[in-house]
C-alpha cells in the first residue's frame, strides 16, 4: 500500500457532499484533499476533520468557497474502498470551517470540522409528553422524524420492562431530542450512536446495549517480533472506576424504603475477563425513592454496568501492517500483552487518520476484568 | 475485508454478500440452508461509473482485478459490468475494449441519499 503510486493502490476514498442530498464532489475537491480524520465512538457523537489545500487561483478559493459549497450544515459522506470492497466511514454535517492563510506557497489550508448526523437531533429544544410509551417506543417515535436523512432505527427493548401507566406518571421531554434519547439510554445502561452505511446516504441509529457478543475481529498482536501488528499498546486498570450503586425505593403503602439488591450486570456486560474487578466505590443514587421500582432497578443496573469497565487500553495501528480495518463498537482479541491483559476487548472508539499513502488508526479498548477467559483468540 | 460478525455466511468482499439465504425443508423435516440465485446487476446502471480497458494478449480477469482493485479475487466486479456470461470471454480477444468499474462502487448501486425509508 505504501509503495504503490497514489491512485493505483488498494485503498480508494470517495467523497460526497451537498445539502441533504450528497453527490460526488468535483475532481478539484478530491485532488485538494490533504488528510481526513474520523472518530467513531460508542455512546458518544462521532466527528470528523477534513483538510484541503487552498491553491491561490484554484477552484476551491475562487468558486466553491464563496458559493457556499463548504458551508455549515452541508452533508459530507466519505466512503473508503479497500481491495474493491467499499464501506462508508462517515456520514455527517459540517459545523465549522477554518482557513489558515500562510505566507509560504502551498501551505494555505481549509479545515472542515463536523459531527455525524446526530447533530440534527441537537439543534432545537422541544417540550413533549409521551403518555403510555415505554422508553424504547419513545426513542422509536423520536427517530422516525429523521428518516428523510436516511436514518434507520435499530432499537433493542429495555432490559428491565417498565410498563407505562398514564394514571400514575407521564414522562416529559425537556431539551433537544438527542439529549432526551441519551438520557433514556443512560437510565437503562444502553448506548446510542449512529452507524454509517451500508450504502452512502443511509445510516443506522442504534439504541441498545453495547454489542459484546458475536465473532471477534482479527487479533491485535503486540510484542511478537515479526508478527506484531500494533505499533504500541498501553493498558490501564483504574481501581476507582467501578461503582456499586445503592438505590432505595419507597413502598407507597408501608412507607418504608428498602435497599434494592445489587443488580446482575451479566445481560448488559457479558464477562470478557476471568477475574472481575471489584467495585471499590459505593454510590447512592438520588431521586430513586419516588420512582417506580422498575425504573429504579433499571437505573441501578445501568449505573453498575456502565461503570464496570475498569480496564482500558489504547494504541495505534497501521492498517497496511495489520492487514484489516479495525471497527469500533465490536469485540477484538489481543495477543502478546502478557497473561493479565490478553484476551477479548470491546473496541470503544477508533480514530482513523487517512492521508495519501497512509491509513492509520488510533483505538481505545475496554473490559471489566483481568485475565483472558480462553487460551485462544481469533487470529 | 472482513465480515460483520455473524451477519451472513458470505463476507463483504464476496459477490454473494447481498444474496438472500433460503431454507429448504426436506420431506423428513430437516432444514437445509442455501443461497438463492444471484441476479446480475443491470448493465445500464453500472455503465456510468466505468473506465475503458483495452485487452492485451495473455491477460486474465484475475490479473485485471489485481491491477484495478488490488485484489485478484475481485475479478467478478469486472465481469458484472460487461455483457458476458463466461468470464473467460472478457479477455479472449486482444484489442477488445471492456468496461472496468471504478473502485468505490457499492453493490446494488448508490442508495441515493435522501430516499425516504419510513
Short mmCIF file of C-alpha atoms in Angstrom, two decimals:
data_model
loop_
_atom_site.label_atom_id
_atom_site.label_comp_id
_atom_site.label_asym_id
_atom_site.label_seq_id
_atom_site.Cartn_x
_atom_site.Cartn_y
_atom_site.Cartn_z
CA UNK A 1 0.00 0.00 0.00
CA UNK A 2 2.72 2.47 0.94
CA UNK A 3 4.94 1.59 -2.01
CA UNK A 4 2.15 1.84 -4.57
CA UNK A 5 1.72 5.07 -6.53
CA UNK A 6 -1.16 7.17 -5.24
CA UNK A 7 -4.36 6.30 -7.06
CA UNK A 8 -3.24 2.80 -8.05
CA UNK A 9 -3.10 1.19 -4.62
CA UNK A 10 -5.78 -0.94 -2.97
CA UNK A 11 -7.29 1.93 -0.94
CA UNK A 12 -9.55 4.47 -2.63
CA UNK A 13 -11.50 7.26 -0.99
CA UNK A 14 -14.73 8.66 -2.41
CA UNK A 15 -16.20 11.88 -1.08
CA UNK A 16 -19.82 13.00 -1.45
CA UNK A 17 -21.04 16.44 -0.43
CA UNK A 18 -24.13 18.56 -0.74
CA UNK A 19 -27.07 19.98 1.16
CA UNK A 20 -29.09 16.97 2.39
CA UNK A 21 -28.58 15.23 -0.99
CA UNK A 22 -24.89 14.38 -1.12
CA UNK A 23 -23.41 13.98 -4.58
CA UNK A 24 -19.87 13.03 -5.65
CA UNK A 25 -17.67 16.10 -5.35
CA UNK A 26 -15.90 17.72 -8.33
CA UNK A 27 -12.43 16.45 -9.16
CA UNK A 28 -10.74 19.63 -7.86
CA UNK A 29 -12.02 18.90 -4.35
CA UNK A 30 -10.70 15.35 -4.19
CA UNK A 31 -7.36 16.47 -5.59
CA UNK A 32 -7.12 19.13 -2.89
CA UNK A 33 -7.89 16.70 -0.03
CA UNK A 34 -4.80 16.52 2.18
CA UNK A 35 -5.98 14.43 5.10
CA UNK A 36 -9.09 13.13 6.80
CA UNK A 37 -9.52 12.29 10.47
CA UNK A 38 -12.65 10.42 11.52
CA UNK A 39 -13.55 9.39 15.06
CA UNK A 40 -16.26 6.85 15.83
CA UNK A 41 -17.12 6.18 19.44
CA UNK A 42 -19.64 4.02 21.26
CA UNK A 43 -22.10 6.16 23.16
CA UNK A 44 -20.74 9.48 22.01
CA UNK A 45 -21.01 11.62 18.95
CA UNK A 46 -18.67 10.80 16.10
CA UNK A 47 -16.73 13.60 14.47
CA UNK A 48 -14.52 14.32 11.52
CA UNK A 49 -11.93 16.79 10.30
CA UNK A 50 -11.01 17.22 6.64
CA UNK A 51 -8.08 19.33 5.46
CA UNK A 52 -7.93 20.73 1.93
CA UNK A 53 -5.17 22.53 0.08
CA UNK A 54 -6.22 26.05 -0.96
CA UNK A 55 -4.22 26.95 -4.03
CA UNK A 56 -4.13 30.62 -4.80
CA UNK A 57 -6.06 30.60 -8.06
CA UNK A 58 -7.69 27.23 -7.59
CA UNK A 59 -11.33 26.34 -7.99
CA UNK A 60 -11.85 25.98 -4.24
CA UNK A 61 -10.88 29.52 -3.25
CA UNK A 62 -12.21 31.22 -6.39
CA UNK A 63 -15.53 29.49 -6.84
CA UNK A 64 -16.57 26.79 -4.39
CA UNK A 65 -15.81 28.53 -1.09
CA UNK A 66 -17.69 31.79 -1.86
CA UNK A 67 -20.58 29.85 -3.39
CA UNK A 68 -21.10 28.11 -0.06
CA UNK A 69 -20.04 24.63 -1.10
CA UNK A 70 -18.34 24.14 2.29
CA UNK A 71 -20.88 26.00 4.43
CA UNK A 72 -22.01 24.62 7.79
CA UNK A 73 -24.85 22.09 7.69
CA UNK A 74 -23.53 20.75 4.39
CA UNK A 75 -23.67 17.00 4.41
CA UNK A 76 -20.41 15.07 3.95
CA UNK A 77 -20.19 11.36 3.19
CA UNK A 78 -16.82 9.66 2.96
CA UNK A 79 -16.53 6.10 1.68
CA UNK A 80 -13.38 4.01 1.55
CA UNK A 81 -12.88 1.10 -0.78
CA UNK A 82 -10.26 -1.44 0.23
CA UNK A 83 -9.41 -4.06 -2.35
CA UNK A 84 -12.61 -3.36 -4.26
CA UNK A 85 -14.91 -3.67 -1.23
CA UNK A 86 -16.41 -0.32 -0.32
CA UNK A 87 -17.78 0.76 3.04
CA UNK A 88 -18.99 4.06 4.43
CA UNK A 89 -16.72 5.60 7.04
CA UNK A 90 -18.53 8.82 7.78
CA UNK A 91 -21.88 10.48 7.25
CA UNK A 92 -22.05 13.88 8.88
CA UNK A 93 -22.56 17.60 8.71
CA UNK A 94 -20.03 20.41 8.57
CA UNK A 95 -20.09 22.57 11.69
CA UNK A 96 -17.09 24.80 11.27
CA UNK A 97 -14.63 25.83 8.59
CA UNK A 98 -11.21 27.36 9.18
CA UNK A 99 -8.92 28.90 6.61
CA UNK A 100 -5.27 29.10 7.60
CA UNK A 101 -3.66 31.55 5.22
CA UNK A 102 0.10 31.19 5.01
CA UNK A 103 2.92 33.26 3.53
CA UNK A 104 4.56 30.19 2.07
CA UNK A 105 3.10 28.99 -1.21
CA UNK A 106 1.14 25.75 -0.95
CA UNK A 107 0.70 25.99 2.82
CA UNK A 108 -2.73 27.64 2.83
CA UNK A 109 -5.28 25.12 4.08
CA UNK A 110 -9.00 24.87 4.56
CA UNK A 111 -10.01 22.73 7.52
CA UNK A 112 -13.58 21.48 7.88
CA UNK A 113 -14.71 20.18 11.24
CA UNK A 114 -18.01 18.44 11.72
CA UNK A 115 -20.07 15.87 13.51
CA UNK A 116 -22.21 12.98 12.48
CA UNK A 117 -25.93 13.24 11.77
CA UNK A 118 -26.90 13.22 15.45
CA UNK A 119 -26.17 16.93 15.23
CA UNK A 120 -29.57 17.28 13.53
CA UNK A 121 -31.21 15.95 16.68
CA UNK A 122 -29.38 18.50 18.80
CA UNK A 123 -30.43 21.68 17.02
CA UNK A 124 -33.72 22.66 18.62
CA UNK A 125 -35.11 22.27 22.12
CA UNK A 126 -38.63 20.97 22.43
CA UNK A 127 -41.03 20.08 25.18
CA UNK A 128 -43.08 16.98 24.53
CA UNK A 129 -45.04 14.43 26.53
CA UNK A 130 -45.08 10.69 25.95
CA UNK A 131 -48.09 9.13 27.67
CA UNK A 132 -48.25 5.33 27.75
CA UNK A 133 -44.99 4.78 25.88
CA UNK A 134 -42.11 2.66 27.16
CA UNK A 135 -38.60 4.13 26.73
CA UNK A 136 -37.82 2.14 23.59
CA UNK A 137 -41.11 3.24 21.99
CA UNK A 138 -40.33 6.87 22.81
CA UNK A 139 -36.94 6.56 21.10
CA UNK A 140 -38.62 4.97 18.09
CA UNK A 141 -41.07 7.83 17.82
CA UNK A 142 -38.28 10.43 18.04
CA UNK A 143 -36.06 8.74 15.47
CA UNK A 144 -38.91 8.41 12.96
CA UNK A 145 -38.71 12.17 12.38
CA UNK A 146 -35.22 11.90 10.89
CA UNK A 147 -35.97 9.27 8.26
CA UNK A 148 -35.52 11.72 5.37
CA UNK A 149 -31.80 11.84 6.14
CA UNK A 150 -31.73 8.09 5.61
CA UNK A 151 -31.55 7.18 9.30
CA UNK A 152 -32.97 3.75 10.02
CA UNK A 153 -33.64 2.91 13.64
CA UNK A 154 -32.44 -0.26 15.31
CA UNK A 155 -33.84 -0.33 18.83
CA UNK A 156 -33.44 -3.04 21.46
CA UNK A 157 -36.17 -3.36 24.10
CA UNK A 158 -35.04 -2.27 27.53
CA UNK A 159 -33.57 -4.93 29.81
CA UNK A 160 -35.96 -4.32 32.72
CA UNK A 161 -39.51 -3.82 31.38
CA UNK A 162 -41.05 -0.55 32.55
CA UNK A 163 -44.73 -0.75 31.61
CA UNK A 164 -46.03 2.83 31.39
CA UNK A 165 -49.23 3.86 33.17
CA UNK A 166 -50.74 7.19 32.27
CA UNK A 167 -52.69 7.42 35.53
CA UNK A 168 -49.52 7.22 37.61
CA UNK A 169 -46.90 9.16 35.66
CA UNK A 170 -46.40 10.75 32.24
CA UNK A 171 -42.85 11.27 31.04
CA UNK A 172 -41.89 14.64 29.60
CA UNK A 173 -39.07 15.61 27.29
CA UNK A 174 -37.30 18.85 28.05
CA UNK A 175 -34.37 19.82 25.85
CA UNK A 176 -33.23 18.52 22.49
CA UNK A 177 -34.11 15.14 21.03
CA UNK A 178 -30.52 13.94 21.32
CA UNK A 179 -30.30 14.87 25.00
CA UNK A 180 -33.51 13.02 25.75
CA UNK A 181 -32.52 9.90 23.80
CA UNK A 182 -29.14 9.86 25.56
CA UNK A 183 -30.82 10.35 28.91
CA UNK A 184 -33.11 7.38 28.26
CA UNK A 185 -30.10 5.32 27.17
CA UNK A 186 -28.18 6.24 30.35
CA UNK A 187 -31.16 5.37 32.53
CA UNK A 188 -31.16 1.86 31.07
CA UNK A 189 -27.42 1.27 30.77
CA UNK A 190 -27.63 1.47 26.99
CA UNK A 191 -25.71 3.42 24.37
CA UNK A 192 -26.97 5.47 21.47
CA UNK A 193 -24.92 6.01 18.33
CA UNK A 194 -25.20 6.33 14.58
CA UNK A 195 -23.51 3.77 12.38
CA UNK A 196 -22.95 5.00 8.80
CA UNK A 197 -23.68 2.62 5.96
CA UNK A 198 -24.15 0.13 4.41
CA UNK A 199 -24.55 2.41 1.38
CA UNK A 200 -23.86 6.15 1.13
CA UNK A 201 -26.77 8.22 2.32
CA UNK A 202 -28.04 5.66 4.79
CA UNK A 203 -27.10 5.17 8.40
CA UNK A 204 -28.40 3.10 11.28
CA UNK A 205 -29.28 4.64 14.62
CA UNK A 206 -28.62 2.07 17.32
CA UNK A 207 -30.19 2.34 20.75
CA UNK A 208 -29.36 -0.65 22.87
CA UNK A 209 -26.70 -2.41 24.95
CA UNK A 210 -23.10 -2.44 23.76
CA UNK A 211 -22.71 -5.37 21.39
CA UNK A 212 -20.33 -7.61 23.32
CA UNK A 213 -21.25 -10.84 21.58
CA UNK A 214 -20.58 -12.41 18.22
CA UNK A 215 -17.47 -13.01 16.22
CA UNK A 216 -14.30 -11.22 17.26
CA UNK A 217 -12.27 -9.15 14.84
CA UNK A 218 -8.77 -10.22 13.87
CA UNK A 219 -6.47 -10.12 16.87
CA UNK A 220 -4.08 -7.27 17.61
CA UNK A 221 -0.59 -8.65 18.12
CA UNK A 222 1.92 -6.77 20.21
CA UNK A 223 5.48 -7.68 21.19
CA UNK A 224 5.50 -10.67 18.86
CA UNK A 225 8.54 -9.83 16.73
CA UNK A 226 7.68 -10.09 13.05
CA UNK A 227 4.03 -10.89 13.74
CA UNK A 228 3.37 -7.65 15.63
CA UNK A 229 0.55 -5.72 14.01
CA UNK A 230 0.21 -2.88 16.51
CA UNK A 231 2.70 -0.07 16.84
CA UNK A 232 2.07 0.42 20.54
CA UNK A 233 -0.46 -0.63 23.13
CA UNK A 234 -0.85 0.59 26.71
CA UNK A 235 -3.25 -0.74 29.33
CA UNK A 236 -4.54 0.88 32.47
CA UNK A 237 -6.53 -0.51 35.37
CA UNK A 238 -8.40 2.20 37.22
CA UNK A 239 -9.43 0.83 40.60
CA UNK A 240 -11.88 3.59 41.44
CA UNK A 241 -13.80 3.46 38.16
CA UNK A 242 -16.24 0.76 39.16
CA UNK A 243 -19.12 1.70 41.45
CA UNK A 244 -21.74 -0.25 43.29
CA UNK A 245 -24.92 1.81 43.06
CA UNK A 246 -27.23 1.89 46.07
CA UNK A 247 -30.86 2.62 45.29
CA UNK A 248 -33.85 2.79 47.62
CA UNK A 249 -37.49 2.60 46.52
CA UNK A 250 -40.30 3.67 48.82
CA UNK A 251 -43.28 1.39 49.13
CA UNK A 252 -46.33 3.73 48.90
CA UNK A 253 -48.34 1.61 51.35
CA UNK A 254 -45.96 0.81 54.19
CA UNK A 255 -43.79 3.97 53.75
CA UNK A 256 -40.50 2.20 54.30
CA UNK A 257 -37.72 2.34 51.72
CA UNK A 258 -35.71 -0.89 51.48
CA UNK A 259 -32.39 -1.06 49.67
CA UNK A 260 -32.54 -2.79 46.29
CA UNK A 261 -30.44 -5.92 45.83
CA UNK A 262 -27.25 -5.33 43.79
CA UNK A 263 -28.08 -6.00 40.13
CA UNK A 264 -26.53 -8.70 37.98
CA UNK A 265 -24.82 -6.92 35.09
CA UNK A 266 -24.35 -10.10 33.03
CA UNK A 267 -27.08 -9.33 30.46
CA UNK A 268 -25.60 -5.92 29.63
CA UNK A 269 -21.95 -6.82 30.11
CA UNK A 270 -21.17 -10.45 29.29
CA UNK A 271 -17.89 -11.03 31.15
CA UNK A 272 -14.79 -10.78 28.96
CA UNK A 273 -12.23 -11.27 31.74
CA UNK A 274 -11.91 -14.15 34.16
CA UNK A 275 -11.21 -12.09 37.28
CA UNK A 276 -13.76 -9.31 37.60
CA UNK A 277 -12.52 -6.05 39.07
CA UNK A 278 -14.06 -5.28 42.48
CA UNK A 279 -16.31 -2.28 42.97
CA UNK A 280 -14.48 -0.08 45.45
CA UNK A 281 -16.94 2.81 45.42
CA UNK A 282 -20.47 2.84 46.75
CA UNK A 283 -22.60 5.50 45.13
CA UNK A 284 -26.08 6.34 46.39
CA UNK A 285 -28.43 7.13 43.53
CA UNK A 286 -30.51 10.20 44.26
CA UNK A 287 -34.17 10.51 43.42
CA UNK A 288 -34.92 6.83 43.06
CA UNK A 289 -37.28 6.67 46.05
CA UNK A 290 -40.07 8.44 44.24
CA UNK A 291 -39.76 6.38 41.06
CA UNK A 292 -41.38 3.11 40.11
CA UNK A 293 -39.45 0.08 41.24
CA UNK A 294 -38.73 -0.99 37.64
CA UNK A 295 -37.28 2.43 36.76
CA UNK A 296 -35.09 2.49 39.87
CA UNK A 297 -33.82 -1.00 39.17
CA UNK A 298 -33.09 -0.13 35.55
CA UNK A 299 -31.12 2.92 36.67
CA UNK A 300 -29.14 0.91 39.20
CA UNK A 301 -28.41 -1.75 36.61
CA UNK A 302 -27.35 0.88 34.06
CA UNK A 303 -25.06 2.63 36.52
CA UNK A 304 -23.48 -0.66 37.62
CA UNK A 305 -22.95 -1.79 34.04
CA UNK A 306 -21.57 1.42 32.54
CA UNK A 307 -19.07 1.93 35.34
CA UNK A 308 -17.88 -1.69 35.23
CA UNK A 309 -15.22 -1.17 32.56
CA UNK A 310 -12.27 -0.56 34.85
CA UNK A 311 -9.64 -1.79 32.39
CA UNK A 312 -8.89 0.35 29.37
CA UNK A 313 -6.29 0.13 26.65
CA UNK A 314 -5.22 2.43 23.90
CA UNK A 315 -2.91 2.06 20.96
CA UNK A 316 -2.13 2.75 17.38
CA UNK A 317 -2.01 0.54 14.32
CA UNK A 318 -1.19 0.86 10.65
CA UNK A 319 -3.84 -0.81 8.51
CA UNK A 320 -1.13 -1.60 6.00
CA UNK A 321 0.69 -3.76 8.52
CA UNK A 322 -2.31 -5.09 10.41
CA UNK A 323 -3.98 -6.12 7.17
CA UNK A 324 -7.51 -5.39 8.36
CA UNK A 325 -9.52 -2.33 9.28
CA UNK A 326 -10.43 -2.19 12.96
CA UNK A 327 -14.08 -1.32 13.52
CA UNK A 328 -15.33 0.44 16.62
CA UNK A 329 -18.12 -0.95 18.84
CA UNK A 330 -17.17 -4.58 18.30
CA UNK A 331 -15.00 -7.15 20.04
CA UNK A 332 -11.34 -7.75 19.25
CA UNK A 333 -8.71 -10.08 20.66
CA UNK A 334 -5.29 -9.02 21.98
CA UNK A 335 -2.20 -11.25 22.00
CA UNK A 336 1.28 -10.75 23.38
CA UNK A 337 0.48 -8.33 26.21
CA UNK A 338 1.04 -10.90 28.97
CA UNK A 339 -1.42 -13.23 30.63
CA UNK A 340 -3.11 -10.46 32.61
CA UNK A 341 -4.13 -8.25 29.72
CA UNK A 342 -4.52 -10.74 26.86
CA UNK A 343 -7.91 -11.81 25.58
CA UNK A 344 -11.00 -10.18 24.14
CA UNK A 345 -11.80 -6.48 24.47
CA UNK A 346 -14.60 -4.20 23.41
CA UNK A 347 -13.42 -1.51 20.98
CA UNK A 348 -14.73 1.72 22.48
CA UNK A 349 -13.54 4.16 19.86
CA UNK A 350 -11.47 4.28 16.70
CA UNK A 351 -9.90 7.37 15.18
CA UNK A 352 -8.96 6.93 11.55
CA UNK A 353 -6.22 9.08 10.00
CA UNK A 354 -6.27 8.98 6.20
CA UNK A 355 -3.55 10.56 4.11
CA UNK A 356 -2.39 9.83 0.60
CA UNK A 357 -0.27 6.72 1.12
CA UNK A 358 -1.14 6.03 4.76
CA UNK A 359 -4.11 4.68 6.70
CA UNK A 360 -3.59 4.72 10.46
CA UNK A 361 -5.98 4.05 13.31
CA UNK A 362 -5.84 5.03 16.98
CA UNK A 363 -8.12 2.93 19.13
CA UNK A 364 -9.24 2.54 22.74
CA UNK A 365 -10.34 -0.76 24.24
CA UNK A 366 -12.20 -1.57 27.43
CA UNK A 367 -13.06 -4.58 29.55
CA UNK A 368 -14.37 -5.27 33.05
CA UNK A 369 -11.93 -7.94 34.27
CA UNK A 370 -8.38 -9.21 34.04
CA UNK A 371 -7.05 -12.48 32.56
CA UNK A 372 -8.44 -13.94 29.31
CA UNK A 373 -11.34 -16.36 29.56
CA UNK A 374 -9.95 -18.70 26.92
CA UNK A 375 -6.48 -19.65 25.80
CA UNK A 376 -7.02 -18.56 22.19
CA UNK A 377 -8.16 -15.53 20.25
CA UNK A 378 -9.28 -15.35 16.65
CA UNK A 379 -6.07 -14.79 14.64
CA UNK B 1 -12.10 -7.01 4.20
CA UNK B 2 -13.86 -8.83 6.88
CA UNK B 3 -17.46 -9.65 7.50
CA UNK B 4 -19.65 -8.21 10.21
CA UNK B 5 -19.87 -10.84 12.94
CA UNK B 6 -22.44 -13.49 12.30
CA UNK B 7 -24.42 -11.42 9.83
CA UNK B 8 -24.12 -13.54 6.72
CA UNK B 9 -22.26 -16.68 5.62
CA UNK B 10 -20.53 -14.72 2.87
CA UNK B 11 -18.19 -11.84 3.66
CA UNK B 12 -18.42 -8.27 2.43
CA UNK B 13 -15.90 -8.87 -0.34
CA UNK B 14 -17.86 -11.78 -1.84
CA UNK B 15 -20.23 -11.37 -4.75
CA UNK B 16 -22.78 -13.38 -2.76
CA UNK B 17 -22.81 -10.98 0.19
CA UNK B 18 -26.15 -9.47 -0.88
CA UNK B 19 -27.77 -12.80 -1.75
CA UNK B 20 -30.78 -13.90 0.24
CA UNK B 21 -30.39 -17.11 2.20
CA UNK B 22 -33.29 -19.51 1.80
CA UNK B 23 -34.26 -22.55 3.83
CA UNK B 24 -35.35 -25.76 2.09
CA UNK B 25 -37.46 -28.17 4.10
CA UNK B 26 -36.90 -31.81 3.22
CA UNK B 27 -39.61 -34.45 3.44
CA UNK B 28 -38.32 -35.70 6.78
CA UNK B 29 -38.38 -32.23 8.29
CA UNK B 30 -34.65 -31.41 8.16
CA UNK B 31 -33.84 -27.87 7.07
CA UNK B 32 -31.13 -27.12 4.53
CA UNK B 33 -29.93 -23.54 4.09
CA UNK B 34 -28.96 -22.49 0.61
CA UNK B 35 -28.07 -19.28 -1.19
CA UNK B 36 -30.75 -18.16 -3.60
CA UNK B 37 -29.95 -17.28 -7.20
CA UNK B 38 -27.83 -14.18 -7.63
CA UNK B 39 -29.17 -11.87 -10.31
CA UNK B 40 -26.62 -9.84 -12.23
CA UNK B 41 -26.89 -6.06 -11.79
CA UNK B 42 -28.41 -4.08 -14.65
CA UNK B 43 -25.76 -3.06 -17.14
CA UNK B 44 -27.09 0.46 -17.79
CA UNK B 45 -26.86 1.26 -14.07
CA UNK B 46 -23.23 0.27 -13.95
CA UNK B 47 -22.25 1.93 -17.24
CA UNK B 48 -21.96 5.42 -15.71
CA UNK B 49 -19.07 4.61 -13.40
CA UNK B 50 -16.71 2.59 -15.55
CA UNK B 51 -13.36 3.13 -17.21
CA UNK B 52 -12.44 1.52 -20.52
CA UNK B 53 -9.64 -1.02 -20.69
CA UNK B 54 -8.12 -2.44 -23.87
CA UNK B 55 -7.27 -6.12 -23.56
CA UNK B 56 -3.76 -7.14 -24.46
CA UNK B 57 -2.81 -10.70 -25.28
CA UNK B 58 -2.39 -13.15 -22.43
CA UNK B 59 -4.37 -11.16 -19.87
CA UNK B 60 -6.71 -12.89 -17.47
CA UNK B 61 -9.62 -11.44 -15.48
CA UNK B 62 -7.86 -12.05 -12.16
CA UNK B 63 -4.85 -10.01 -13.32
CA UNK B 64 -7.20 -7.13 -14.11
CA UNK B 65 -8.74 -7.48 -10.66
CA UNK B 66 -5.31 -7.25 -9.06
CA UNK B 67 -4.40 -4.28 -11.22
CA UNK B 68 -7.53 -2.20 -10.75
CA UNK B 69 -8.72 -3.24 -7.28
CA UNK B 70 -5.60 -4.58 -5.57
CA UNK B 71 -7.22 -7.99 -5.11
CA UNK B 72 -7.34 -10.72 -7.75
CA UNK B 73 -10.48 -12.17 -6.17
CA UNK B 74 -12.46 -9.10 -7.26
CA UNK B 75 -12.43 -10.03 -10.99
CA UNK B 76 -16.16 -10.68 -10.73
CA UNK B 77 -16.82 -6.94 -10.46
CA UNK B 78 -15.34 -6.53 -13.96
CA UNK B 79 -17.38 -9.46 -15.25
CA UNK B 80 -20.54 -7.91 -13.78
CA UNK B 81 -20.02 -4.66 -15.68
CA UNK B 82 -19.75 -6.34 -19.09
CA UNK B 83 -22.36 -8.17 -21.18
CA UNK B 84 -20.80 -11.59 -20.87
CA UNK B 85 -21.80 -14.80 -19.17
CA UNK B 86 -18.47 -16.64 -19.34
CA UNK B 87 -15.71 -14.68 -17.57
CA UNK B 88 -13.13 -16.14 -19.92
CA UNK B 89 -14.81 -14.27 -22.80
CA UNK B 90 -13.68 -11.00 -21.20
CA UNK B 91 -10.06 -11.34 -22.21
CA UNK B 92 -10.01 -13.91 -25.01
CA UNK B 93 -9.66 -11.35 -27.84
CA UNK B 94 -6.71 -8.94 -27.65
CA UNK B 95 -7.67 -5.39 -28.61
CA UNK B 96 -11.21 -5.72 -27.29
CA UNK B 97 -12.39 -2.84 -25.09
CA UNK B 98 -14.04 -3.84 -21.83
CA UNK B 99 -15.55 -1.74 -19.04
CA UNK B 100 -13.86 -1.75 -15.64
CA UNK B 101 -15.95 -0.35 -12.76
CA UNK B 102 -14.32 2.38 -10.73
CA UNK B 103 -13.38 1.36 -7.19
CA UNK B 104 -15.65 2.70 -4.52
CA UNK B 105 -18.85 1.40 -6.06
CA UNK B 106 -21.38 -0.21 -3.78
CA UNK B 107 -23.27 -3.43 -4.53
CA UNK B 108 -26.74 -2.53 -5.71
CA UNK B 109 -25.58 0.95 -6.67
CA UNK B 110 -25.80 4.13 -4.66
CA UNK B 111 -28.57 4.14 -2.14
CA UNK B 112 -29.38 7.65 -3.24
CA UNK B 113 -29.19 9.94 -0.21
CA UNK B 114 -32.50 11.44 0.74
CA UNK B 115 -34.56 8.45 -0.32
CA UNK B 116 -37.36 8.09 2.18
CA UNK B 117 -37.43 4.85 4.05
CA UNK B 118 -40.10 5.32 6.69
#
